């Protein structure tokens, strides 16, 4: 969820959307965000508006919990996104030989965590000063997926126990 990666991808996609490889970065990102808002409406989001590709706070950017659930359900339906949302860690070796490993901050899928749940399948953690600590967690119960959202938590770790409690209430 690195902001740098989201801007690089948004700029590349924006240039493709505009069919103009000469667009400067800011214009390319703007083209992407405009398309992102169109696509959001197209998939049924009703109370969301985006102004940047990384989700950081902006007074004109918002997304309601119901729309977060729609996006979560779409992510669960995509095998690639779903798989990456459930990774505990991922590594890459660059052509230069540099090796980097990323670790998930989702305590629900981290086996050494006190919040680990075998039923948890992943999703997304988040934090900004304005939004607080947030979590969209997915769980698998039998043949159904259950999404749980925690938004605006003042502290980092209680959101995981709250997610487990809500999941248990849905069983």
Short mmCIF file of C-alpha atoms in Angstrom, two decimals:
data_model
loop_
_atom_site.label_atom_id
_atom_site.label_comp_id
_atom_site.label_asym_id
_atom_site.label_seq_id
_atom_site.Cartn_x
_atom_site.Cartn_y
_atom_site.Cartn_z
CA UNK A 1 0.00 0.00 0.00
CA UNK A 2 2.95 2.30 -0.55
CA UNK A 3 1.98 5.77 -1.68
CA UNK A 4 4.89 5.91 -4.08
CA UNK A 5 3.67 2.77 -5.85
CA UNK A 6 0.09 4.03 -6.07
CA UNK A 7 1.25 7.26 -7.71
CA UNK A 8 3.52 5.47 -10.19
CA UNK A 9 0.70 3.12 -11.18
CA UNK A 10 -1.84 5.97 -11.31
CA UNK A 11 0.43 8.03 -13.57
CA UNK A 12 0.99 5.11 -15.95
CA UNK A 13 -2.72 4.28 -16.01
CA UNK A 14 -3.65 7.95 -16.43
CA UNK A 15 -1.43 8.26 -19.48
CA UNK A 16 -3.02 5.14 -20.94
CA UNK A 17 -6.54 6.42 -20.15
CA UNK A 18 -5.74 9.76 -21.81
CA UNK A 19 -3.92 7.99 -24.64
CA UNK A 20 -1.08 10.48 -24.14
CA UNK A 21 2.35 9.24 -23.06
CA UNK A 22 3.59 12.84 -22.81
CA UNK A 23 1.30 13.84 -19.93
CA UNK A 24 3.17 15.17 -16.92
CA UNK A 25 2.77 13.18 -13.69
CA UNK A 26 0.20 15.50 -12.08
CA UNK A 27 -2.06 15.51 -15.16
CA UNK A 28 -1.73 11.75 -15.58
CA UNK A 29 -2.70 11.14 -11.94
CA UNK A 30 -5.66 13.52 -12.35
CA UNK A 31 -6.84 11.53 -15.40
CA UNK A 32 -6.58 8.33 -13.37
CA UNK A 33 -8.51 9.77 -10.40
CA UNK A 34 -11.24 11.03 -12.73
CA UNK A 35 -11.57 7.51 -14.17
CA UNK A 36 -11.44 6.06 -10.66
CA UNK A 37 -14.50 8.12 -9.71
CA UNK A 38 -16.33 7.01 -12.87
CA UNK A 39 -15.47 3.38 -12.17
CA UNK A 40 -16.56 3.72 -8.54
CA UNK A 41 -20.01 4.82 -9.64
CA UNK A 42 -20.05 2.00 -12.19
CA UNK A 43 -19.52 -0.70 -9.56
CA UNK A 44 -22.24 0.73 -7.32
CA UNK A 45 -20.41 2.99 -4.89
CA UNK A 46 -22.92 5.58 -3.73
CA UNK A 47 -21.08 7.74 -1.21
CA UNK A 48 -17.46 7.94 -2.25
CA UNK A 49 -15.32 10.55 -3.95
CA UNK A 50 -11.61 10.27 -4.64
CA UNK A 51 -9.03 13.00 -5.22
CA UNK A 52 -5.84 10.94 -4.93
CA UNK A 53 -4.82 7.34 -5.63
CA UNK A 54 -3.30 6.53 -2.23
CA UNK A 55 -6.16 7.13 0.20
CA UNK A 56 -4.42 9.75 2.28
CA UNK A 57 -6.61 12.38 3.84
CA UNK A 58 -7.97 15.19 1.71
CA UNK A 59 -10.99 17.24 2.73
CA UNK A 60 -12.73 16.43 -0.57
CA UNK A 61 -12.05 12.68 -0.43
CA UNK A 62 -14.42 10.32 1.35
CA UNK A 63 -15.76 6.79 1.36
CA UNK A 64 -18.59 5.43 3.48
CA UNK A 65 -18.38 2.01 5.20
CA UNK A 66 -21.02 0.51 2.89
CA UNK A 67 -18.88 1.43 -0.11
CA UNK A 68 -15.79 -0.04 1.60
CA UNK A 69 -17.76 -3.29 1.88
CA UNK A 70 -18.59 -3.21 -1.84
CA UNK A 71 -14.91 -2.76 -2.71
CA UNK A 72 -13.96 -5.51 -0.26
CA UNK A 73 -16.42 -7.91 -1.87
CA UNK A 74 -15.03 -7.05 -5.31
CA UNK A 75 -11.48 -7.65 -4.02
CA UNK A 76 -12.50 -11.03 -2.60
CA UNK A 77 -13.89 -11.94 -6.01
CA UNK A 78 -10.59 -11.23 -7.75
CA UNK A 79 -8.15 -14.13 -7.27
CA UNK A 80 -5.01 -11.99 -7.56
CA UNK A 81 -6.15 -9.21 -5.23
CA UNK A 82 -7.59 -11.72 -2.78
CA UNK A 83 -4.35 -13.70 -2.73
CA UNK A 84 -2.18 -10.64 -2.12
CA UNK A 85 -4.56 -9.33 0.55
CA UNK A 86 -3.99 -12.54 2.48
CA UNK A 87 -0.20 -12.73 2.30
CA UNK A 88 1.68 -12.63 5.59
CA UNK A 89 4.80 -11.56 3.73
CA UNK A 90 6.15 -11.24 0.21
CA UNK A 91 9.69 -10.97 -1.12
CA UNK A 92 11.24 -9.77 -4.31
CA UNK A 93 14.75 -9.92 -5.69
CA UNK A 94 15.53 -7.10 -8.10
CA UNK A 95 17.83 -7.42 -11.13
CA UNK A 96 20.45 -5.56 -9.08
CA UNK A 97 20.43 -8.43 -6.57
CA UNK A 98 18.73 -6.33 -3.90
CA UNK A 99 16.29 -8.40 -1.84
CA UNK A 100 13.30 -6.86 -0.05
CA UNK A 101 10.70 -8.59 2.08
CA UNK A 102 7.43 -6.90 3.04
CA UNK A 103 5.41 -8.02 6.04
CA UNK A 104 1.68 -7.64 6.49
CA UNK A 105 0.57 -5.45 9.38
CA UNK A 106 -2.66 -7.46 9.61
CA UNK A 107 -2.37 -9.21 12.97
CA UNK A 108 -5.28 -11.52 12.10
CA UNK A 109 -3.19 -13.41 9.53
CA UNK A 110 0.11 -13.33 11.44
CA UNK A 111 0.51 -16.74 13.15
CA UNK A 112 2.70 -15.36 15.95
CA UNK A 113 0.15 -12.67 16.87
CA UNK A 114 -2.19 -12.99 19.84
CA UNK A 115 -4.90 -11.84 17.41
CA UNK A 116 -4.24 -14.58 14.86
CA UNK A 117 -7.37 -16.29 13.55
CA UNK A 118 -7.33 -19.40 11.39
CA UNK A 119 -10.56 -18.16 9.81
CA UNK A 120 -9.01 -14.83 8.75
CA UNK A 121 -8.14 -14.63 5.06
CA UNK A 122 -6.71 -11.11 4.94
CA UNK A 123 -7.69 -7.76 3.47
CA UNK A 124 -6.39 -4.31 4.42
CA UNK A 125 -5.20 -2.31 7.40
CA UNK A 126 -4.92 1.45 7.30
CA UNK A 127 -4.15 4.53 9.32
CA UNK A 128 -4.24 8.28 8.92
CA UNK A 129 -4.38 10.86 11.66
CA UNK A 130 -7.85 11.88 10.55
CA UNK A 131 -9.32 8.38 10.02
CA UNK A 132 -7.59 6.65 12.92
CA UNK A 133 -6.71 2.96 12.77
CA UNK A 134 -8.91 1.11 10.30
CA UNK A 135 -9.28 -2.50 9.22
CA UNK A 136 -11.24 -4.32 6.58
CA UNK A 137 -10.90 -7.98 7.50
CA UNK A 138 -12.10 -11.02 5.63
CA UNK A 139 -12.91 -14.34 7.25
CA UNK A 140 -13.93 -17.68 5.77
CA UNK A 141 -16.68 -19.64 7.55
CA UNK A 142 -17.63 -22.81 5.72
CA UNK A 143 -18.44 -21.79 2.17
CA UNK A 144 -19.01 -18.10 2.84
CA UNK A 145 -16.79 -15.08 3.17
CA UNK A 146 -17.50 -12.56 5.91
CA UNK A 147 -16.20 -8.98 5.76
CA UNK A 148 -15.77 -6.96 8.94
CA UNK A 149 -14.90 -3.26 8.96
CA UNK A 150 -13.43 -1.31 11.85
CA UNK A 151 -13.07 2.43 11.31
CA UNK A 152 -11.71 5.23 13.47
CA UNK A 153 -10.10 3.16 16.21
CA UNK A 154 -8.03 5.38 18.52
CA UNK A 155 -5.50 2.60 19.09
CA UNK A 156 -3.81 0.14 16.74
CA UNK A 157 -4.43 -3.25 18.33
CA UNK A 158 -8.00 -3.19 19.71
CA UNK A 159 -9.36 -3.20 16.14
CA UNK A 160 -8.19 -6.81 15.73
CA UNK A 161 -10.06 -8.09 18.76
CA UNK A 162 -13.13 -6.11 17.69
CA UNK A 163 -12.92 -7.73 14.24
CA UNK A 164 -12.73 -11.20 15.81
CA UNK A 165 -15.70 -10.41 18.06
CA UNK A 166 -17.78 -9.20 15.10
CA UNK A 167 -16.83 -12.24 13.05
CA UNK A 168 -17.87 -14.53 15.92
CA UNK A 169 -21.21 -12.72 16.08
CA UNK A 170 -21.76 -13.41 12.36
CA UNK A 171 -21.19 -17.17 12.61
#
